[in-house]
Backbone as a ProteinNet text record, in pm:
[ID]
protein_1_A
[PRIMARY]
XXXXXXXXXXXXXXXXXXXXXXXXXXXXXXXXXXXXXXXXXXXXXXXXXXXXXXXXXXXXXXXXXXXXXXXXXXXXXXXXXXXXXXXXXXXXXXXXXXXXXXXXXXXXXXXXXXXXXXXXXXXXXXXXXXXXXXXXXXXXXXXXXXXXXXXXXXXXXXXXXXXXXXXXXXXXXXXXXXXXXXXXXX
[TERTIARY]
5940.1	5827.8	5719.6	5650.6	5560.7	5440.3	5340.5	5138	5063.9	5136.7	5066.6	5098.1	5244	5274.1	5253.1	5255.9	5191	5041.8	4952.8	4812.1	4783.6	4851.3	4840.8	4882.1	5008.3	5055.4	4923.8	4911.8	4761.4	4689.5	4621.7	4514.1	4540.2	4648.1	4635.7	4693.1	4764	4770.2	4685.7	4506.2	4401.2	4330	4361.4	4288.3	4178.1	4082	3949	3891.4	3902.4	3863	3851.2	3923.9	3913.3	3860.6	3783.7	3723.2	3570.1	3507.7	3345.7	3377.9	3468.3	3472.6	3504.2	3551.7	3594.6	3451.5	3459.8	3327.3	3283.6	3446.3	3434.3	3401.7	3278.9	3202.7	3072.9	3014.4	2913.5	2802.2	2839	2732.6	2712.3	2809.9	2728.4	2665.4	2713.6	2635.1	2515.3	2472	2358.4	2294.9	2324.2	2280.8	2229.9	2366	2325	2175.8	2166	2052.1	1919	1948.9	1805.6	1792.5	1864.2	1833.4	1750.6	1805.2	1782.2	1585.3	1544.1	1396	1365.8	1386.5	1349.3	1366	1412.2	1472.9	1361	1365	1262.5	1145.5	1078.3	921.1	912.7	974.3	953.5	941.8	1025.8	1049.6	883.8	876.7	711.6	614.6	644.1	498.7	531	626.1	645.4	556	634.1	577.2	428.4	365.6	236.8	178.7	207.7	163.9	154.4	254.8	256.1	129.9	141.4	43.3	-62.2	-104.7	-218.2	-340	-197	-124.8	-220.7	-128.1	-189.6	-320.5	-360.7	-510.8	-575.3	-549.5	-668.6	-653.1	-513.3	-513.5	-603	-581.9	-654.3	-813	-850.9	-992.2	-1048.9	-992.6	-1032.1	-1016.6	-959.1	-930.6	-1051.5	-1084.7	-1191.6	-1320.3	-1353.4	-1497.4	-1501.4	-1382.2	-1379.7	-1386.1	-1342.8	-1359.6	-1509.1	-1577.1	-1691.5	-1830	-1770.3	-1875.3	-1831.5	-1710.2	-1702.9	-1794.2	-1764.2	-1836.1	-1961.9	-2032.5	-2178.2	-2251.2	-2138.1	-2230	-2120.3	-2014.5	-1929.4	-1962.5	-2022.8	-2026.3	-2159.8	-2141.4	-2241.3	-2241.8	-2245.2	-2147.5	-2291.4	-2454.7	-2541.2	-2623.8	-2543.3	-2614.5	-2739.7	-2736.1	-2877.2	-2840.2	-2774	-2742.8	-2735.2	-2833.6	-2827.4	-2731.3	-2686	-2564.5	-2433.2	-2401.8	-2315.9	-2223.1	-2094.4	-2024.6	-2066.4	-2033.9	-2134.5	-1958.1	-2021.3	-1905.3	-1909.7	-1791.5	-1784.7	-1708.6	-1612.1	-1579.1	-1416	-1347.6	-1274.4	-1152.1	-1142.6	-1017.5	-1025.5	-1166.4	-1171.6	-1206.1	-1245.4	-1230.4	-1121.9	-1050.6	-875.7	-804.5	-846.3	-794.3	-803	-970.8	-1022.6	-954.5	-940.3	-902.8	-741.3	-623.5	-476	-517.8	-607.8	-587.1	-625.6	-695.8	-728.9	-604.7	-519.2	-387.7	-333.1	-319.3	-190.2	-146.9	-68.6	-35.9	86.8	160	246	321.1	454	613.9	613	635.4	641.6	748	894.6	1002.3	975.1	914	885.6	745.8	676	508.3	433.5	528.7	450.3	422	303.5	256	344.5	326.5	417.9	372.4	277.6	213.8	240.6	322.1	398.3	515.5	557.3	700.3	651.4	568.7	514	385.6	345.8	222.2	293.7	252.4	249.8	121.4	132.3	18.7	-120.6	-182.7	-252.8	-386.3	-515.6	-585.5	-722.8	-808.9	-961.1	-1034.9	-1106.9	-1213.3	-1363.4	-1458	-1589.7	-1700	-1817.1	-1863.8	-2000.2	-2076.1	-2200.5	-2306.7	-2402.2	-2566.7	-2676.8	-2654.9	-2794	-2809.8	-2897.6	-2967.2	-3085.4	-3152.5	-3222.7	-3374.6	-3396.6	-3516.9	-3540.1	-3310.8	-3308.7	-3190.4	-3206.5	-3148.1	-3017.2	-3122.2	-3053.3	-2972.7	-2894.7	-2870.2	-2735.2	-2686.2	-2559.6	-2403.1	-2354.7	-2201.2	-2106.6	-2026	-1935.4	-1794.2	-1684.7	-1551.2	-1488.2	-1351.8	-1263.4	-1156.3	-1078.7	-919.6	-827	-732.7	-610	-479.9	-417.9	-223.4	-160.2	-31.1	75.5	157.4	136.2	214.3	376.8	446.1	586	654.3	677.8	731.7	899.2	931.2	1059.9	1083.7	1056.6	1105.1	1228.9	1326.3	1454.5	1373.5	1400.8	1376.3	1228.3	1140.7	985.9	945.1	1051	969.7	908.2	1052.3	1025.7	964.9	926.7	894.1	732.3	676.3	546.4	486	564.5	517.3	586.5	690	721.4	834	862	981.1	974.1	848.5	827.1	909.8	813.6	868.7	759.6	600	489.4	355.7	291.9	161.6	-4.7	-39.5	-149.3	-264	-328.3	-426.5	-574.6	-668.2	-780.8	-920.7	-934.8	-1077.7	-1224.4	-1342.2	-1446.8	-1544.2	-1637.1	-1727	-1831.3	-1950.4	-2040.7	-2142.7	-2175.8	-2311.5	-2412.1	-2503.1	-2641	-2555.5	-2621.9	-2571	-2685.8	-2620.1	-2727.2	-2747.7	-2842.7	-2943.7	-3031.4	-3079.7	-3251.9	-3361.5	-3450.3	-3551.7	-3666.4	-3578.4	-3706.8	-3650	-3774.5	-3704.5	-3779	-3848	-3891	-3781	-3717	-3580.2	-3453.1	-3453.6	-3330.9	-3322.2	-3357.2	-3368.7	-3230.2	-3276	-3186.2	-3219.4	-3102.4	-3100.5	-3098.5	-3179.3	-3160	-3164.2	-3101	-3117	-3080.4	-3022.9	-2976.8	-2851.9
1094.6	1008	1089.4	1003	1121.2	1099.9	1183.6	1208.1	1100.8	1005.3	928.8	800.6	796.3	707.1	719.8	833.6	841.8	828.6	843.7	791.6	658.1	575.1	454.8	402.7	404.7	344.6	390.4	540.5	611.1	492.8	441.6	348.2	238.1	171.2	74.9	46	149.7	139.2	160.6	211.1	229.3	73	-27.1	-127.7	-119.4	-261.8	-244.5	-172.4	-105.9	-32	142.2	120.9	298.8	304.7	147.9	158	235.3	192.6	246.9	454.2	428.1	576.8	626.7	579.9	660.4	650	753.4	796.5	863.6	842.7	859.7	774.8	858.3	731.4	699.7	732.1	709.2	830.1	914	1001.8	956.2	854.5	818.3	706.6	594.4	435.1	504.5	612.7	678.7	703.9	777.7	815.2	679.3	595.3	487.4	400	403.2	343.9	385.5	512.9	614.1	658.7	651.1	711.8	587.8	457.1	339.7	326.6	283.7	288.9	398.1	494.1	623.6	614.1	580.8	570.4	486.3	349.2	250.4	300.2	346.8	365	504.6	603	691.5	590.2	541.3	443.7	312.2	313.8	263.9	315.6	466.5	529.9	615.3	602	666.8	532.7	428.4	315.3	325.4	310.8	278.5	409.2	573.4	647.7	623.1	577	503.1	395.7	325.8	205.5	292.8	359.1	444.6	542.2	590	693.3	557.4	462	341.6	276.4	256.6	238.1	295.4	475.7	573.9	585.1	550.1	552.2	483.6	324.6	208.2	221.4	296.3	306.1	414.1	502.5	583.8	511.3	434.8	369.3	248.9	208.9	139.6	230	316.3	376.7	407.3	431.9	479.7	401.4	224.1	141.2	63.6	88.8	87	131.7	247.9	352.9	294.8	282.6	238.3	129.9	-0.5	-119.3	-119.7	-30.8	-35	32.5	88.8	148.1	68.3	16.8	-40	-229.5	-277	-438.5	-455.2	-563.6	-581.5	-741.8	-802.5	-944.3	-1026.1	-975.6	-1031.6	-1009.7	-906.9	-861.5	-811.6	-681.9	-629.4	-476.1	-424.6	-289.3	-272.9	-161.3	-170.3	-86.5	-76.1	-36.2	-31.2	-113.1	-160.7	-285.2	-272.7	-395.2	-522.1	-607	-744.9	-771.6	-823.2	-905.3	-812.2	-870.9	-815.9	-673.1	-616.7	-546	-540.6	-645.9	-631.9	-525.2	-512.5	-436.7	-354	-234.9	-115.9	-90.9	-154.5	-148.2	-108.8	-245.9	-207.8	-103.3	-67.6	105.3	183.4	158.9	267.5	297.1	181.2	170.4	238.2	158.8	210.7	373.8	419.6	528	657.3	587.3	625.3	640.4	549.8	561.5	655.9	706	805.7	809.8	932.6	949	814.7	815.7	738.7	805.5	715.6	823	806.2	931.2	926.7	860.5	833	791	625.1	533.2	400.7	389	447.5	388.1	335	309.4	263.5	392.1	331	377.4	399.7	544.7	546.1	505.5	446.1	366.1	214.1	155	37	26.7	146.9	145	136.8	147.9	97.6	-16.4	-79.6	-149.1	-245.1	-365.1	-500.6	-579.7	-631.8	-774.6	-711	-592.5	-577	-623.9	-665.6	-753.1	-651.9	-697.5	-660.7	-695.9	-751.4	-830.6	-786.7	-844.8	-752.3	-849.2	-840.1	-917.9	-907.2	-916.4	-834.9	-927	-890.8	-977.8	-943.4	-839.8	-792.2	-908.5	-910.8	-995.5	-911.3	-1004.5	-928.7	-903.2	-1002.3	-935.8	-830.5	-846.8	-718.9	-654	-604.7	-491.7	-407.2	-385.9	-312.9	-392.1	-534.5	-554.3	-493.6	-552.3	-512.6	-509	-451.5	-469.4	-452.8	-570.8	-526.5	-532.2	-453.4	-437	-497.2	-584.1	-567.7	-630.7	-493.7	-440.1	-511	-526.9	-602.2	-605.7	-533.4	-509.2	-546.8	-522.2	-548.8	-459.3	-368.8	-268.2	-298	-245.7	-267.1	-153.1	-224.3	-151.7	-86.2	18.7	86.6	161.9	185.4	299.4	210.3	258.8	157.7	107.7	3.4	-36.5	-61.6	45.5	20.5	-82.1	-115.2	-224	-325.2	-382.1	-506.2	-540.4	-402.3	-423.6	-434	-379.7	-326.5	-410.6	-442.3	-538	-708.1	-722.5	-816.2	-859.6	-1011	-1024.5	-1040.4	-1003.3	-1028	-894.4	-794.5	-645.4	-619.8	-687.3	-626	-624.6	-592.1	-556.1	-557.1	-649.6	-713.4	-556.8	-508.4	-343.4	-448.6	-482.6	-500	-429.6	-409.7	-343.5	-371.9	-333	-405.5	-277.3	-261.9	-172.1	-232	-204.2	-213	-142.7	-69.6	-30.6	-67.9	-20.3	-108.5	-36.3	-151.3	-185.5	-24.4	-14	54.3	9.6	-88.7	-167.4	-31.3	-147.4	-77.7	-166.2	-162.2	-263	-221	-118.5	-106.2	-177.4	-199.6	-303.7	-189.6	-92.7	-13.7	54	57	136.3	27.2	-56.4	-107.5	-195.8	-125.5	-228.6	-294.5	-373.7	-536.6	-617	-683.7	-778.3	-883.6	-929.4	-1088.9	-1166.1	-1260.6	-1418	-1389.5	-1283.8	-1286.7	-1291.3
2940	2917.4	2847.9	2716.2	2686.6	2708.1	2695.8	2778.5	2761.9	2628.3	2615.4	2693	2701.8	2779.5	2904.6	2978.2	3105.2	3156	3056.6	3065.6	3060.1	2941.6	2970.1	3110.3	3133.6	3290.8	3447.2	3420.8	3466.7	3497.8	3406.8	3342.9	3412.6	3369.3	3410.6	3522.9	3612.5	3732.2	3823.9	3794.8	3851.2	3879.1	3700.5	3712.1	3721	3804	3746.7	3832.4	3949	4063.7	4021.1	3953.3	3861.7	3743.9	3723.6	3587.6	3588.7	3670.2	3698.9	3769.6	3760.7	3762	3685.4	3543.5	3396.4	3376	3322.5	3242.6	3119.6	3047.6	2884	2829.9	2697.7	2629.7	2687.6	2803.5	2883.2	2800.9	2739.5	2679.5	2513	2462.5	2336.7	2336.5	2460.8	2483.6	2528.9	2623.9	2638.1	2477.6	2401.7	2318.1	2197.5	2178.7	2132.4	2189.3	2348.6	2398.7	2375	2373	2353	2232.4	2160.2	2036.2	1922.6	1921.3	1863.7	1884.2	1997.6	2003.2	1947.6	1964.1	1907.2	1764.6	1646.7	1557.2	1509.1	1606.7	1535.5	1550.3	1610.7	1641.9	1577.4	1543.8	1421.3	1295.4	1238.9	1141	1097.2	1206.9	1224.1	1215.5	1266	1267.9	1072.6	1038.1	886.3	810	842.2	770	736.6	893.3	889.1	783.5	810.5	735.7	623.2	523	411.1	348.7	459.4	417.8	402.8	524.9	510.1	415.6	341.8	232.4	120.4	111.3	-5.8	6.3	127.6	151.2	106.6	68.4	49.6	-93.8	-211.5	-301.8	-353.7	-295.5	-354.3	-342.8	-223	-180.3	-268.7	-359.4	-406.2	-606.7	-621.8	-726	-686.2	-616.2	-586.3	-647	-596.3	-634.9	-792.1	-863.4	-953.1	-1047.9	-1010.7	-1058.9	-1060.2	-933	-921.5	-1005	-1043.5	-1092.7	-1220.1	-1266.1	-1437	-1454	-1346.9	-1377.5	-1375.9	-1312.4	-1312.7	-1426.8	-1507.4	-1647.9	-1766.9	-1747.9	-1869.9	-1879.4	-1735.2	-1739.1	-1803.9	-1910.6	-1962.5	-1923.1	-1862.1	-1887.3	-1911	-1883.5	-1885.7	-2015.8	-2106.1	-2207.4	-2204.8	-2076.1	-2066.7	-2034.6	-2101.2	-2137.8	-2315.2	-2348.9	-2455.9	-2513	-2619.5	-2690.6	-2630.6	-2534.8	-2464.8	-2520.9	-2543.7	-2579.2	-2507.1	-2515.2	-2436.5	-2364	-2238.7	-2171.3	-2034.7	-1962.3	-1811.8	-1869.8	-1968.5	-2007.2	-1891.6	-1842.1	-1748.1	-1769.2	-1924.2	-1974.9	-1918.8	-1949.7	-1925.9	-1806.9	-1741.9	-1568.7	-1490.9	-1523.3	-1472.8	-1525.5	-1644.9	-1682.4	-1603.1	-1570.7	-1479.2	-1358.4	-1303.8	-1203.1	-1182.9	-1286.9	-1307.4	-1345.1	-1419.6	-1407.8	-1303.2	-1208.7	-1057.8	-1021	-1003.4	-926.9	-921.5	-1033	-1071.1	-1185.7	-1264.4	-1384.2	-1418.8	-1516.5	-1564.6	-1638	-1605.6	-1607.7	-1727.6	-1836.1	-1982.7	-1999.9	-1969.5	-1989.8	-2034.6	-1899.8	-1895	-1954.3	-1909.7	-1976.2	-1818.5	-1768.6	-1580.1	-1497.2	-1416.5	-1385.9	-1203.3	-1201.5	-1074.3	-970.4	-917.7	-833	-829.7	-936.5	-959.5	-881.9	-865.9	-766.5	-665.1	-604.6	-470	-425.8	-511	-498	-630.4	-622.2	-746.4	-710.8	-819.2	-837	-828.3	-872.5	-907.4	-974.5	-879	-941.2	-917.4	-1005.6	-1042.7	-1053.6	-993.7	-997.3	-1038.1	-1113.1	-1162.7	-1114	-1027.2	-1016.7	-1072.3	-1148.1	-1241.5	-1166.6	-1082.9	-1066.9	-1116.9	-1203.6	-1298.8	-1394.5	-1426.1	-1497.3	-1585.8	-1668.4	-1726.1	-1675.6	-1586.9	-1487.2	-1349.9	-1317.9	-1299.1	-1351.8	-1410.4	-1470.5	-1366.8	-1292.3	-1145.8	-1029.2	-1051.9	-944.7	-924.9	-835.1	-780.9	-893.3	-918	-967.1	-866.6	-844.3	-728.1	-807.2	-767	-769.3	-660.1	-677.6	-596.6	-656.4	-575.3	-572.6	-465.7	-530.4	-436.2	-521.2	-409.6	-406.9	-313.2	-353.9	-265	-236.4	-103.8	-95.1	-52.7	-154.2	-91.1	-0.6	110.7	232.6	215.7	209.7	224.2	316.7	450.1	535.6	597.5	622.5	680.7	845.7	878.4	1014.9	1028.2	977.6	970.7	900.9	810.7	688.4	745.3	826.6	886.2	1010.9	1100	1205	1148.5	1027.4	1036.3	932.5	848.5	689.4	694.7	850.2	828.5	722.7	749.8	671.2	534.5	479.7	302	302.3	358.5	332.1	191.7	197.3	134.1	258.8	235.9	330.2	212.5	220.7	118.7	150.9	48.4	88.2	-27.2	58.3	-33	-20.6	-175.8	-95.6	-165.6	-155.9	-260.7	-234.6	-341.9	-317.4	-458.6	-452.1	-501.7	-573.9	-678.3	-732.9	-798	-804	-915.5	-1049.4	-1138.2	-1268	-1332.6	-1416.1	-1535.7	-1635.3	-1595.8	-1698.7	-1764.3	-1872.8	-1920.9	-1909.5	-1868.4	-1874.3	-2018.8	-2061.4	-2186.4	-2319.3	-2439	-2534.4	-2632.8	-2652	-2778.8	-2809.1	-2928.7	-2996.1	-2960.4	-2960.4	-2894.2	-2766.9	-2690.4	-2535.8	-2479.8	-2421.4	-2355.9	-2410.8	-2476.5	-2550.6	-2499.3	-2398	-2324.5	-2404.6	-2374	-2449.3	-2586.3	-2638.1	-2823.4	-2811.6
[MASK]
++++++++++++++++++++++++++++++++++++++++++++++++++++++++++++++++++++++++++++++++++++++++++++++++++++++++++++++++++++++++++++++++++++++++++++++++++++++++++++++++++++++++++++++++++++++++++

């Protein structure tokens, strides 16, 4: 008779009374049990770092977009030698080029592989009696989630996580009209 055939008969001549006393396999269903939460909640806490990681990109592409708009928006025509208009082009430059460089190969910007729908908003309240009011910015993406297991526990079942942000400066008007000035009302 051979080892193998004698283990089987073994086996099943114990039945189910000798089953809770085998105990092969009991150290990887352990491992399977404990290792899985563990797995996910690393996987979560990577995620969230990420988002995190993209918050501070965007928040820093925020100011930078900020500071452009408050000396590039003209949208009230009271900056002098200033192109006229909200100037939105060169804003959102500003801003894409806050992000990060861009892959010579494609022309995109490597911050596209992780963020879409990219929007910019310019909001200009200077006027020409004040010169100085507020220019506000705001930024809004869509961060796309990739850590395996984190995606979905942390971004949900889109598997994006919306990052918005707004910030504000006074405009750089001129209130003077000798040499040039603000051109209100022309």
């Amino acid at each position: 008779m051979s080892a193998a055939m004698s283990k089987r008969q073994s086996l099943q001549g114990r039945g189910v009374r000798g089953f809770h006393r085998d105990r092969r396999g009991a150290v990887l269903v352990e491992f399977i049990v404990a290792f899985m939460p563990l797995m996910i909640t690393f996987s979560s806490f990577a995620q969230m770092a990420q988002i995190v990681t993209a918050r501070l990109m965007l928040r820093h592409a925020t100011v930078v977009g900020a500071r452009a708009a408050s000396v590039i928006s003209n949208a009230n025509n009271n900056t002098p030698d200033q192109k006229q208009g909200n100037n939105q082009d060169e804003i959102k430059a500003a801003v894409i080029a806050a992000l990060g460089p861009t892959d010579p190969k494609t022309g995109l910007g490597l911050w596209e592989k992780t963020m879409g729908d990219l929007t910019v908003d310019v909001n200009d309240q200077s006027s020409c009696d004040d010169p100085y009011g507020l220019v506000t910015v705001r930024v809004r993406a869509n961060y796309r989630c990739a850590v395996p297991f984190g995606n979905r526990l942390v971004c949900g079942l889109t598997g994006t996580h919306p990052i918005d942000d707004q910030l504000g400066f006074p405009h750089q008007g001129a209130r003077y009209a000798d040499g040039g000035g603000a051109k209100c009302g022309n």
